[in-house]
PDB file of C-alpha atoms in Angstrom:
ATOM      1  CA  MET A 237     -36.868  15.139   9.407  1.00 42.00           C
ATOM      2  CA  ALA A 238     -36.476  16.723  12.762  1.00 42.00           C
ATOM      3  CA  GLN A 239     -37.757  20.179  13.666  1.00 40.00           C
ATOM      4  CA  PHE A 240     -34.368  21.763  13.305  1.00 41.00           C
ATOM      5  CA  PHE A 241     -34.487  21.484   9.528  1.00 40.00           C
ATOM      6  CA  PHE A 242     -37.926  22.960   9.356  1.00 34.00           C
ATOM      7  CA  ARG A 243     -36.846  26.293  10.986  1.00 37.00           C
ATOM      8  CA  PRO A 244     -36.352  29.415   8.867  1.00 37.00           C
ATOM      9  CA  PHE A 245     -33.007  29.825   7.150  1.00 35.00           C
ATOM     10  CA  SER A 246     -32.319  26.089   7.268  1.00 38.00           C
ATOM     11  CA  PHE A 247     -32.090  23.455   4.601  1.00 38.00           C
ATOM     12  CA  SER A 248     -32.638  19.674   4.421  1.00 39.00           C
ATOM     13  CA  LEU A 249     -34.010  17.002   2.201  1.00 39.00           C
ATOM     14  CA  ALA A 250     -37.292  17.250   3.947  1.00 38.00           C
ATOM     15  CA  VAL A 251     -37.681  20.956   3.133  1.00 35.00           C
ATOM     16  CA  ALA A 252     -36.592  20.433  -0.423  1.00 39.00           C
ATOM     17  CA  CYS A 253     -39.485  18.118  -1.101  1.00 38.00           C
ATOM     18  CA  ARG A 254     -43.154  17.402  -0.453  1.00 35.00           C
ATOM     19  CA  THR A 255     -43.732  14.246   1.535  1.00 37.00           C
ATOM     20  CA  ARG A 256     -46.381  11.904   0.393  1.00 38.00           C
ATOM     21  CA  THR A 257     -48.969  11.630   3.141  1.00 36.00           C
ATOM     22  CA  ALA A 258     -51.192   8.731   2.382  1.00 37.00           C
ATOM     23  CA  THR A 259     -50.080   5.768   0.468  1.00 42.00           C
ATOM     24  CA  ARG A 260     -47.409   3.073   0.905  1.00 44.00           C
ATOM     25  CA  PRO A 261     -44.180   3.457   2.914  1.00 42.00           C
ATOM     26  CA  PRO A 262     -42.722   6.900   2.200  1.00 42.00           C
ATOM     27  CA  GLN A 263     -42.058   7.256  -1.442  1.00 41.00           C
ATOM     28  CA  ARG A 264     -40.066   9.759  -3.466  1.00 39.00           C
ATOM     29  CA  CYS A 265     -39.846  12.762  -1.210  1.00 39.00           C
ATOM     30  CA  PHE A 266     -38.401  15.411  -3.550  1.00 35.00           C
ATOM     31  CA  SER A 267     -41.100  16.067  -6.052  1.00 35.00           C
ATOM     32  CA  GLN A 268     -44.400  14.507  -6.956  1.00 33.00           C
ATOM     33  CA  SER A 269     -43.301  14.829 -10.593  1.00 33.00           C
ATOM     34  CA  LEU A 270     -40.419  12.513 -10.005  1.00 34.00           C
ATOM     35  CA  ARG A 271     -42.601   9.453  -9.336  1.00 36.00           C
ATOM     36  CA  ALA A 272     -41.863   6.369 -11.297  1.00 37.00           C
ATOM     37  CA  PRO A 273     -44.780   4.709 -13.123  1.00 37.00           C
ATOM     38  CA  THR A 274     -46.872   2.277 -11.066  1.00 40.00           C
ATOM     39  CA  GLY A 275     -45.796  -1.309 -10.811  1.00 41.00           C
ATOM     40  CA  ARG A 276     -42.218  -2.421 -10.892  1.00 39.00           C
ATOM     41  CA  PRO A 277     -39.839   0.550 -11.036  1.00 41.00           C
ATOM     42  CA  GLY A 278     -38.860   1.421 -14.535  1.00 39.00           C
ATOM     43  CA  MET A 279     -41.118  -1.256 -16.056  1.00 35.00           C
ATOM     44  CA  LYS A 280     -42.916   1.136 -18.497  1.00 38.00           C
ATOM     45  CA  GLU A 281     -39.961   3.416 -19.125  1.00 38.00           C
ATOM     46  CA  VAL A 282     -37.142   1.035 -19.850  1.00 38.00           C
ATOM     47  CA  MET A 283     -37.805  -1.087 -22.888  1.00 36.00           C
ATOM     48  CA  PRO A 284     -35.704  -4.128 -23.802  1.00 38.00           C
ATOM     49  CA  THR A 285     -33.083  -3.589 -26.468  1.00 37.00           C
ATOM     50  CA  PRO A 286     -34.342  -5.242 -29.781  1.00 38.00           C
ATOM     51  CA  LYS A 287     -32.214  -8.013 -31.186  1.00 41.00           C
ATOM     52  CA  MET A 288     -30.076  -6.881 -34.003  1.00 40.00           C
ATOM     53  CA  LYS A 289     -28.618  -9.006 -36.833  1.00 39.00           C
ATOM     54  CA  SER A 290     -25.715  -6.613 -37.295  1.00 36.00           C
ATOM     55  CA  ASP A 291     -22.295  -6.755 -35.661  1.00 40.00           C
ATOM     56  CA  ALA A 292     -21.569  -6.188 -31.957  1.00 36.00           C
ATOM     57  CA  SER A 293     -20.586  -2.549 -32.380  1.00 36.00           C
ATOM     58  CA  VAL A 294     -23.931  -1.681 -33.928  1.00 30.00           C
ATOM     59  CA  GLN A 295     -25.743  -3.592 -31.071  1.00 39.00           C
ATOM     60  CA  SER A 296     -23.787  -1.687 -28.517  1.00 39.00           C
ATOM     61  CA  ALA A 297     -24.730   1.626 -30.133  1.00 36.00           C
ATOM     62  CA  GLN A 298     -28.396   0.624 -30.188  1.00 41.00           C
ATOM     63  CA  ALA A 299     -28.200  -0.330 -26.425  1.00 45.00           C
ATOM     64  CA  SER A 300     -26.683   2.965 -25.322  1.00 51.00           C
ATOM     65  CA  PRO A 301     -29.940   4.989 -25.333  1.00 51.00           C
ATOM     66  CA  ASP A 302     -31.477   2.409 -22.992  1.00 62.00           C
ATOM     67  CA  ILE A 303     -28.516   2.625 -20.652  1.00 63.00           C
ATOM     68  CA  SER A 304     -28.696   6.421 -20.589  1.00 69.00           C
ATOM     69  CA  ARG A 305     -32.472   6.302 -19.899  1.00 76.00           C
ATOM     70  CA  ILE A 306     -31.922   3.851 -17.017  1.00 76.00           C
ATOM     71  CA  GLU A 307     -29.217   6.023 -15.358  1.00 73.00           C
ATOM     72  CA  SER A 308     -31.386   9.164 -15.570  1.00 76.00           C
ATOM     73  CA  HIS A 309     -34.750   7.496 -14.609  1.00 79.00           C
ATOM     74  CA  PRO A 310     -36.296   8.809 -11.368  1.00 77.00           C
ATOM     75  CA  PHE A 311     -36.876   5.481  -9.532  1.00 87.00           C
ATOM     76  CA  GLU A 312     -39.163   5.457  -6.532  1.00 88.00           C
ATOM     77  CA  LEU A 313     -38.555   3.637  -3.356  1.00 90.00           C
ATOM     78  CA  LEU A 314     -38.809  -0.103  -4.290  1.00 90.00           C
ATOM     79  CA  PRO A 315     -42.246  -1.694  -3.748  1.00 88.00           C
ATOM     80  CA  ALA A 316     -43.029  -3.213  -0.313  1.00 88.00           C
ATOM     81  CA  THR A 317     -40.038  -1.482   1.298  1.00 92.00           C
ATOM     82  CA  TYR A 318     -40.503  -1.766   5.065  1.00 92.00           C
ATOM     83  CA  ILE A 319     -38.694   0.761   7.292  1.00 92.00           C
ATOM     84  CA  PRO A 320     -39.059  -0.541  10.900  1.00 90.00           C
ATOM     85  CA  PRO A 321     -40.029   2.166  13.374  1.00 86.00           C
ATOM     86  CA  PRO A 322     -38.015   2.469  16.624  1.00 81.00           C
ATOM     87  CA  PHE A 323     -38.516  -0.740  18.519  1.00 69.00           C
ATOM     88  CA  PHE A 324     -39.683   0.838  21.686  1.00 64.00           C
ATOM     89  CA  ARG A 325     -41.956   3.425  20.167  1.00 65.00           C
ATOM     90  CA  LYS A 326     -44.942   4.159  22.384  1.00 60.00           C
ATOM     91  CA  PRO A 327     -47.858   1.796  21.479  1.00 59.00           C
ATOM     92  CA  ASP A 328     -51.460   2.969  21.281  1.00 60.00           C
ATOM     93  CA  SER A 329     -52.202   1.678  24.804  1.00 59.00           C
ATOM     94  CA  LEU A 330     -49.935   1.383  27.843  1.00 63.00           C
ATOM     95  CA  LYS A 331     -51.715  -1.785  29.044  1.00 70.00           C
ATOM     96  CA  LEU A 332     -49.400  -4.770  29.344  1.00 72.00           C
ATOM     97  CA  LYS A 333     -51.346  -6.771  26.838  1.00 69.00           C
ATOM     98  CA  SER A 334     -51.179  -4.049  24.203  1.00 73.00           C
ATOM     99  CA  ILE A 335     -47.453  -3.566  24.834  1.00 74.00           C
ATOM    100  CA  LEU A 336     -46.738  -7.219  24.456  1.00 77.00           C
ATOM    101  CA  HIS A 337     -48.789  -7.381  21.238  1.00 72.00           C
ATOM    102  CA  TYR A 338     -46.927  -4.391  19.830  1.00 74.00           C
ATOM    103  CA  LEU A 339     -43.552  -5.912  20.568  1.00 77.00           C
ATOM    104  CA  LYS A 340     -44.678  -9.244  19.066  1.00 77.00           C
ATOM    105  CA  VAL A 341     -45.915  -7.599  15.877  1.00 81.00           C
ATOM    106  CA  GLN A 342     -42.708  -5.577  15.507  1.00 81.00           C
ATOM    107  CA  THR A 343     -40.499  -8.636  15.991  1.00 85.00           C
ATOM    108  CA  VAL A 344     -42.439 -10.676  13.393  1.00 85.00           C
ATOM    109  CA  ARG A 345     -42.477  -7.871  10.843  1.00 87.00           C
ATOM    110  CA  ARG A 346     -38.726  -7.190  11.168  1.00 87.00           C
ATOM    111  CA  ALA A 347     -37.901 -10.891  10.871  1.00 89.00           C
ATOM    112  CA  TRP A 348     -40.214 -11.586   7.919  1.00 88.00           C
ATOM    113  CA  THR A 349     -39.469  -8.470   5.892  1.00 88.00           C
ATOM    114  CA  SER A 350     -35.698  -8.960   6.410  1.00 89.00           C
ATOM    115  CA  PHE A 351     -36.044 -12.521   5.155  1.00 92.00           C
ATOM    116  CA  GLN A 352     -38.007 -11.347   2.144  1.00 89.00           C
ATOM    117  CA  ASP A 353     -35.413  -8.628   1.330  1.00 90.00           C
ATOM    118  CA  PHE A 354     -32.627 -11.241   1.561  1.00 91.00           C
ATOM    119  CA  LEU A 355     -34.449 -13.504  -0.896  1.00 91.00           C
ATOM    120  CA  LEU A 356     -34.775 -10.669  -3.346  1.00 90.00           C
ATOM    121  CA  VAL A 357     -31.038  -9.883  -3.180  1.00 92.00           C
ATOM    122  CA  LEU A 358     -30.245 -13.657  -3.389  1.00 90.00           C
ATOM    123  CA  LYS A 359     -32.414 -13.914  -6.553  1.00 89.00           C
ATOM    124  CA  SER A 360     -30.614 -11.024  -8.233  1.00 90.00           C
ATOM    125  CA  HIS A 361     -27.312 -12.615  -7.183  1.00 87.00           C
ATOM    126  CA  TYR A 362     -28.124 -15.910  -8.842  1.00 86.00           C
ATOM    127  CA  THR A 363     -29.568 -14.195 -11.891  1.00 86.00           C
ATOM    128  CA  SER A 364     -26.126 -12.827 -12.640  1.00 87.00           C
ATOM    129  CA  PRO A 365     -23.766 -15.336 -14.459  1.00 84.00           C
ATOM    130  CA  SER A 366     -21.053 -17.288 -12.786  1.00 82.00           C
ATOM    131  CA  MET A 367     -17.555 -15.731 -13.190  1.00 77.00           C
ATOM    132  CA  GLU A 368     -15.924 -19.137 -13.390  1.00 73.00           C
ATOM    133  CA  PRO A 369     -15.014 -20.253 -16.943  1.00 72.00           C
ATOM    134  CA  ASN A 370     -16.276 -23.821 -16.509  1.00 69.00           C
ATOM    135  CA  PRO A 371     -18.039 -23.994 -13.125  1.00 70.00           C
ATOM    136  CA  GLY A 372     -18.811 -27.366 -11.743  1.00 68.00           C
ATOM    137  CA  TYR A 373     -21.795 -28.074  -9.531  1.00 64.00           C
ATOM    138  CA  PHE A 374     -20.233 -26.648  -6.393  1.00 65.00           C
ATOM    139  CA  LYS A 375     -18.858 -23.448  -8.074  1.00 66.00           C
ATOM    140  CA  SER A 376     -22.066 -22.897  -9.920  1.00 66.00           C
ATOM    141  CA  ILE A 377     -23.727 -22.475  -6.560  1.00 70.00           C
ATOM    142  CA  PHE A 378     -21.081 -20.970  -4.387  1.00 70.00           C
ATOM    143  CA  GLY A 379     -18.773 -19.490  -6.982  1.00 76.00           C
ATOM    144  CA  GLU A 380     -18.129 -15.736  -7.417  1.00 81.00           C
ATOM    145  CA  ARG A 381     -20.803 -13.751  -9.393  1.00 84.00           C
ATOM    146  CA  PRO A 382     -20.749 -10.075 -10.465  1.00 82.00           C
ATOM    147  CA  PHE A 383     -23.871  -9.107  -8.499  1.00 86.00           C
ATOM    148  CA  LYS A 384     -22.743  -9.396  -4.874  1.00 87.00           C
ATOM    149  CA  ILE A 385     -25.046 -10.266  -2.002  1.00 86.00           C
ATOM    150  CA  ARG A 386     -23.466  -7.498   0.106  1.00 83.00           C
ATOM    151  CA  PRO A 387     -21.043  -5.526  -2.020  1.00 79.00           C
ATOM    152  CA  THR A 388     -19.777  -2.897   0.326  1.00 80.00           C
ATOM    153  CA  ASP A 389     -20.155  -1.610   3.909  1.00 89.00           C
ATOM    154  CA  MET A 390     -23.381   0.120   3.150  1.00 95.00           C
ATOM    155  CA  VAL A 391     -23.559   1.786   6.503  1.00 96.00           C
ATOM    156  CA  LYS A 392     -20.210   3.484   5.927  1.00 96.00           C
ATOM    157  CA  VAL A 393     -21.160   4.446   2.357  1.00 96.00           C
ATOM    158  CA  ALA A 394     -24.448   6.039   3.562  1.00 97.00           C
ATOM    159  CA  LYS A 395     -22.698   7.987   6.356  1.00 97.00           C
ATOM    160  CA  ASP A 396     -20.092   9.289   3.988  1.00 97.00           C
ATOM    161  CA  LEU A 397     -22.614  10.340   1.323  1.00 97.00           C
ATOM    162  CA  HIS A 398     -24.903  11.923   3.975  1.00 97.00           C
ATOM    163  CA  LYS A 399     -22.054  14.077   5.263  1.00 97.00           C
ATOM    164  CA  GLU A 400     -20.688  14.930   1.805  1.00 97.00           C
ATOM    165  CA  MET A 401     -24.155  15.901   0.523  1.00 97.00           C
ATOM    166  CA  TYR A 402     -24.904  18.370   3.392  1.00 96.00           C
ATOM    167  CA  GLU A 403     -21.436  19.864   3.178  1.00 96.00           C
ATOM    168  CA  SER A 404     -21.782  20.311  -0.587  1.00 96.00           C
ATOM    169  CA  LEU A 405     -25.194  21.902  -0.222  1.00 95.00           C
ATOM    170  CA  ALA A 406     -23.821  24.421   2.298  1.00 94.00           C
ATOM    171  CA  LYS A 407     -20.888  25.255  -0.047  1.00 94.00           C
ATOM    172  CA  ARG A 408     -23.014  25.498  -3.183  1.00 94.00           C
ATOM    173  CA  ASP A 409     -20.962  22.711  -4.661  1.00 95.00           C
ATOM    174  CA  ILE A 410     -23.250  21.725  -7.498  1.00 95.00           C
ATOM    175  CA  SER A 411     -20.761  19.480  -9.310  1.00 96.00           C
ATOM    176  CA  THR A 412     -20.483  17.299  -6.228  1.00 96.00           C
ATOM    177  CA  ILE A 413     -24.191  17.193  -5.713  1.00 96.00           C
ATOM    178  CA  LYS A 414     -24.716  15.944  -9.261  1.00 95.00           C
ATOM    179  CA  GLN A 415     -22.066  13.284  -8.745  1.00 95.00           C
ATOM    180  CA  ILE A 416     -23.300  11.804  -5.418  1.00 96.00           C
ATOM    181  CA  CYS A 417     -27.072  12.343  -5.737  1.00 96.00           C
ATOM    182  CA  VAL A 418     -29.646  10.651  -7.995  1.00 94.00           C
ATOM    183  CA  PRO A 419     -30.950  13.050 -10.706  1.00 92.00           C
ATOM    184  CA  GLY A 420     -34.234  13.936  -8.949  1.00 92.00           C
ATOM    185  CA  LEU A 421     -32.550  14.865  -5.680  1.00 94.00           C
ATOM    186  CA  ALA A 422     -29.771  16.789  -7.473  1.00 94.00           C
ATOM    187  CA  THR A 423     -32.322  18.930  -9.343  1.00 93.00           C
ATOM    188  CA  SER A 424     -34.205  19.679  -6.061  1.00 94.00           C
ATOM    189  CA  LEU A 425     -31.038  20.663  -4.231  1.00 95.00           C
ATOM    190  CA  ARG A 426     -29.815  22.858  -7.119  1.00 95.00           C
ATOM    191  CA  ALA A 427     -33.087  24.688  -6.942  1.00 94.00           C
ATOM    192  CA  ARG A 428     -32.598  25.242  -3.215  1.00 93.00           C
ATOM    193  CA  ILE A 429     -29.119  26.676  -3.904  1.00 94.00           C
ATOM    194  CA  ALA A 430     -30.373  28.982  -6.609  1.00 93.00           C
ATOM    195  CA  SER A 431     -33.047  30.392  -4.258  1.00 92.00           C
ATOM    196  CA  ARG A 432     -30.572  31.625  -1.674  1.00 90.00           C
ATOM    197  CA  PRO A 433     -29.839  35.321  -1.245  1.00 88.00           C
ATOM    198  CA  ARG A 434     -26.554  36.435  -2.842  1.00 86.00           C
ATOM    199  CA  GLY A 435     -23.680  36.947  -0.516  1.00 86.00           C
ATOM    200  CA  GLU A 436     -25.155  34.612   2.165  1.00 89.00           C
ATOM    201  CA  LYS A 437     -22.835  31.927   3.432  1.00 91.00           C
ATOM    202  CA  MET A 438     -23.672  28.628   5.144  1.00 92.00           C
ATOM    203  CA  MET A 439     -21.603  26.279   7.240  1.00 93.00           C
ATOM    204  CA  TRP A 440     -22.876  22.846   8.106  1.00 95.00           C
ATOM    205  CA  GLU A 441     -21.137  20.831  10.818  1.00 95.00           C
ATOM    206  CA  LEU A 442     -21.503  17.150  11.841  1.00 96.00           C
ATOM    207  CA  LEU A 443     -20.622  17.467  15.550  1.00 96.00           C
ATOM    208  CA  SER A 444     -21.049  13.726  16.426  1.00 96.00           C
ATOM    209  CA  TYR A 445     -22.756  10.465  15.754  1.00 96.00           C
ATOM    210  CA  ASN A 446     -25.137   9.404  18.498  1.00 95.00           C
ATOM    211  CA  ARG A 447     -26.927   6.311  19.806  1.00 90.00           C
ATOM    212  CA  PRO A 448     -28.668   4.413  18.419  1.00 88.00           C
ATOM    213  CA  ARG A 449     -25.687   3.696  16.242  1.00 92.00           C
ATOM    214  CA  ALA A 450     -25.974   3.767  12.505  1.00 95.00           C
ATOM    215  CA  LYS A 451     -27.700   0.606  11.244  1.00 94.00           C
ATOM    216  CA  LEU A 452     -28.799  -0.940   7.920  1.00 95.00           C
ATOM    217  CA  VAL A 453     -32.561  -1.313   8.228  1.00 95.00           C
ATOM    218  CA  SER A 454     -33.467  -2.243   4.651  1.00 95.00           C
ATOM    219  CA  HIS A 455     -31.577  -3.694   1.670  1.00 95.00           C
ATOM    220  CA  ARG A 456     -33.466  -4.682  -1.471  1.00 94.00           C
ATOM    221  CA  ALA A 457     -32.713  -5.400  -5.072  1.00 93.00           C
ATOM    222  CA  PHE A 458     -34.543  -6.029  -8.330  1.00 90.00           C
ATOM    223  CA  THR A 459     -33.490  -6.970 -11.872  1.00 89.00           C
ATOM    224  CA  LEU A 460     -34.998  -4.560 -14.458  1.00 87.00           C
ATOM    225  CA  PRO A 461     -36.236  -4.889 -17.995  1.00 83.00           C
ATOM    226  CA  GLY A 462     -33.637  -3.624 -20.501  1.00 76.00           C
ATOM    227  CA  PRO A 463     -30.148  -4.651 -21.524  1.00 80.00           C
ATOM    228  CA  ASP A 464     -28.877  -7.872 -19.954  1.00 83.00           C
ATOM    229  CA  GLY A 465     -27.481  -7.374 -16.415  1.00 86.00           C
ATOM    230  CA  THR A 466     -29.660  -4.411 -15.533  1.00 89.00           C
ATOM    231  CA  ALA A 467     -30.581  -4.220 -11.832  1.00 92.00           C
ATOM    232  CA  ILE A 468     -31.253  -1.717  -9.000  1.00 93.00           C
ATOM    233  CA  ARG A 469     -30.259  -1.986  -5.421  1.00 95.00           C
ATOM    234  CA  GLN A 470     -31.474   0.238  -2.581  1.00 96.00           C
ATOM    235  CA  ALA A 471     -30.423   0.368   1.043  1.00 96.00           C
ATOM    236  CA  VAL A 472     -31.779   2.447   3.953  1.00 97.00           C
ATOM    237  CA  VAL A 473     -29.516   3.285   6.825  1.00 97.00           C
ATOM    238  CA  ARG A 474     -30.668   4.883  10.083  1.00 96.00           C
ATOM    239  CA  ILE A 475     -28.211   7.666  11.133  1.00 97.00           C
ATOM    240  CA  ALA A 476     -28.540   9.474  14.534  1.00 96.00           C
ATOM    241  CA  SER A 477     -26.292  12.556  14.756  1.00 97.00           C
ATOM    242  CA  THR A 478     -25.887  15.979  16.232  1.00 97.00           C
ATOM    243  CA  GLN A 479     -25.597  18.759  13.627  1.00 97.00           C
ATOM    244  CA  ARG A 480     -25.249  22.497  13.454  1.00 95.00           C
ATOM    245  CA  LEU A 481     -26.154  24.816  10.620  1.00 93.00           C
ATOM    246  CA  THR A 482     -24.801  28.403  10.702  1.00 93.00           C
ATOM    247  CA  ARG A 483     -25.791  31.124   8.274  1.00 92.00           C
ATOM    248  CA  LYS A 484     -24.025  34.419   7.828  1.00 91.00           C
ATOM    249  CA  ASN A 485     -25.037  37.499   5.798  1.00 87.00           C
ATOM    250  CA  LYS A 486     -22.772  39.213   3.364  1.00 84.00           C
ATOM    251  CA  GLU A 487     -21.251  41.319   6.194  1.00 82.00           C
ATOM    252  CA  GLY A 488     -20.106  38.066   7.872  1.00 80.00           C
ATOM    253  CA  GLN A 489     -22.546  38.291  10.747  1.00 83.00           C
ATOM    254  CA  SER A 490     -24.405  35.275  11.993  1.00 85.00           C
ATOM    255  CA  ILE A 491     -28.130  35.326  11.125  1.00 86.00           C
ATOM    256  CA  GLU A 492     -30.419  35.062  14.103  1.00 83.00           C
ATOM    257  CA  GLY A 493     -31.840  31.577  14.709  1.00 81.00           C
ATOM    258  CA  SER A 494     -28.982  29.724  13.095  1.00 84.00           C
ATOM    259  CA  GLY A 495     -25.962  28.034  14.685  1.00 86.00           C
ATOM    260  CA  LYS A 496     -27.987  25.941  17.157  1.00 90.00           C
ATOM    261  CA  ARG A 497     -27.322  22.265  17.804  1.00 93.00           C
ATOM    262  CA  ALA A 498     -29.863  19.745  16.700  1.00 93.00           C
ATOM    263  CA  TYR A 499     -30.193  16.012  17.445  1.00 94.00           C
ATOM    264  CA  LEU A 500     -31.519  14.184  14.329  1.00 95.00           C
ATOM    265  CA  VAL A 501     -32.396  10.680  13.463  1.00 95.00           C
ATOM    266  CA  GLU A 502     -32.491  10.247   9.696  1.00 96.00           C
ATOM    267  CA  TYR A 503     -33.265   7.246   7.488  1.00 96.00           C
ATOM    268  CA  VAL A 504     -31.007   7.786   4.515  1.00 97.00           C
ATOM    269  CA  CYS A 505     -31.716   5.824   1.269  1.00 97.00           C
ATOM    270  CA  ILE A 506     -28.842   5.040  -1.060  1.00 97.00           C
ATOM    271  CA  GLN A 507     -29.117   3.592  -4.528  1.00 96.00           C
ATOM    272  CA  ALA A 508     -26.837   1.755  -6.937  1.00 94.00           C
ATOM    273  CA  LEU A 509     -27.585   0.614 -10.493  1.00 93.00           C
ATOM    274  CA  SER A 510     -26.020  -2.389 -12.218  1.00 90.00           C
ATOM    275  CA  LEU A 511     -25.595  -2.194 -16.020  1.00 88.00           C
ATOM    276  CA  GLY A 512     -24.180  -5.232 -17.739  1.00 87.00           C
ATOM    277  CA  TRP A 513     -23.762  -6.672 -14.213  1.00 88.00           C
ATOM    278  CA  GLU A 514     -21.280  -3.918 -13.483  1.00 87.00           C
ATOM    279  CA  GLU A 515     -22.388  -2.047 -10.379  1.00 89.00           C
ATOM    280  CA  ARG A 516     -22.155   1.714 -10.577  1.00 91.00           C
ATOM    281  CA  PRO A 517     -21.156   3.838  -7.595  1.00 93.00           C
ATOM    282  CA  TRP A 518     -23.698   4.334  -4.808  1.00 95.00           C
ATOM    283  CA  ARG A 519     -25.686   7.567  -4.846  1.00 96.00           C
ATOM    284  CA  ILE A 520     -27.909   9.164  -2.202  1.00 96.00           C
ATOM    285  CA  TRP A 521     -31.637   8.809  -3.097  1.00 96.00           C
ATOM    286  CA  GLY A 522     -32.937  10.874  -0.105  1.00 94.00           C
ATOM    287  CA  THR A 523     -34.567  10.256   3.251  1.00 94.00           C
ATOM    288  CA  VAL A 524     -37.594   8.208   4.175  1.00 94.00           C
ATOM    289  CA  GLN A 525     -39.701   7.883   7.305  1.00 93.00           C
ATOM    290  CA  PRO A 526     -40.493   4.630   9.218  1.00 92.00           C
ATOM    291  CA  THR A 527     -43.402   2.734   7.798  1.00 90.00           C
ATOM    292  CA  SER A 528     -46.701   3.640   9.489  1.00 86.00           C
ATOM    293  CA  GLU A 529     -49.592   1.300  10.267  1.00 85.00           C
ATOM    294  CA  GLU A 530     -51.642   3.011   7.591  1.00 88.00           C
ATOM    295  CA  ALA A 531     -48.955   2.319   5.024  1.00 87.00           C
ATOM    296  CA  MET A 532     -48.720  -1.311   6.165  1.00 86.00           C
ATOM    297  CA  ASP A 533     -52.495  -1.692   5.694  1.00 86.00           C
ATOM    298  CA  LEU A 534     -52.293  -0.309   2.213  1.00 88.00           C
ATOM    299  CA  MET A 535     -49.431  -2.695   1.330  1.00 86.00           C
ATOM    300  CA  LYS A 536     -51.446  -5.570   2.574  1.00 86.00           C
ATOM    301  CA  THR A 537     -54.541  -4.502   0.621  1.00 86.00           C
ATOM    302  CA  SER A 538     -52.428  -4.265  -2.591  1.00 84.00           C
ATOM    303  CA  GLY A 539     -50.907  -7.590  -1.962  1.00 82.00           C
ATOM    304  CA  GLU A 540     -47.339  -6.368  -1.623  1.00 82.00           C
ATOM    305  CA  ILE A 541     -47.061  -7.802   1.909  1.00 80.00           C
ATOM    306  CA  ALA A 542     -48.813 -10.913   3.390  1.00 77.00           C
ATOM    307  CA  ASP A 543     -51.901 -10.158   5.442  1.00 76.00           C
ATOM    308  CA  TRP A 544     -50.604 -11.914   8.545  1.00 74.00           C
ATOM    309  CA  VAL A 545     -47.460  -9.747   8.890  1.00 71.00           C
TER     310      VAL A 545
END
């Protein structure tokens, strides 16, 4: 996050967490204790529902603990998620050859990772059953399915959740935070609220959206072990904005150092779960940072991304 949110008397997702400094693209940034087990998210935590020979009502009752566990599971950022850095970030060298190589690498990475992400979403889409009663060949391929390739305007959803989260955090609105945030983030933000001095008031303002305009930079999906139709979808949206955070003491006077404008570029991750192929509402997962060269090297070493990318 930007420097504004690291100043005294300020809050943000970045302050509420400890950022991982070494491995992979930025992972769960709220607490090291919230990491999912290694490998595919939820693989070791969510077990398939055993087949029952009883009636449907008993089977549904047996499946409910799995569904509850999935909804409360602290998923990490999905494996091999690539967050592209600003395209014209300064390269290591200002020589023309180095600049051209940097731009070439960034172009290839963006194109290849976007293509891979699309294939993952497409796979989840075709894993879900056709909604046509008796689909023919054409409708079996192009017919409607419950898991959409692009279900909503994810940029608008991320902007709305981003704004609502910061406003709720300033107002101490814990019920809204629990509703719009994933469990790990909600717990972290509740702790931040509890640590504030009594009588102190905060006001967070979104003054404007700035350029570069908000953009979807990553959209990935996986099917998960568990009841049929269990899947996870994550999207990362880059949001540039001008914000202001004002803090007042119990006498109503502004606290020194607050109330200043700040220009921020945030990469907001939102997450939605599908249970029984019914997609649940989007929730805000947190913020991430652009993928560094060190993280790319680690992903190549682990085989998550091809060596030539």
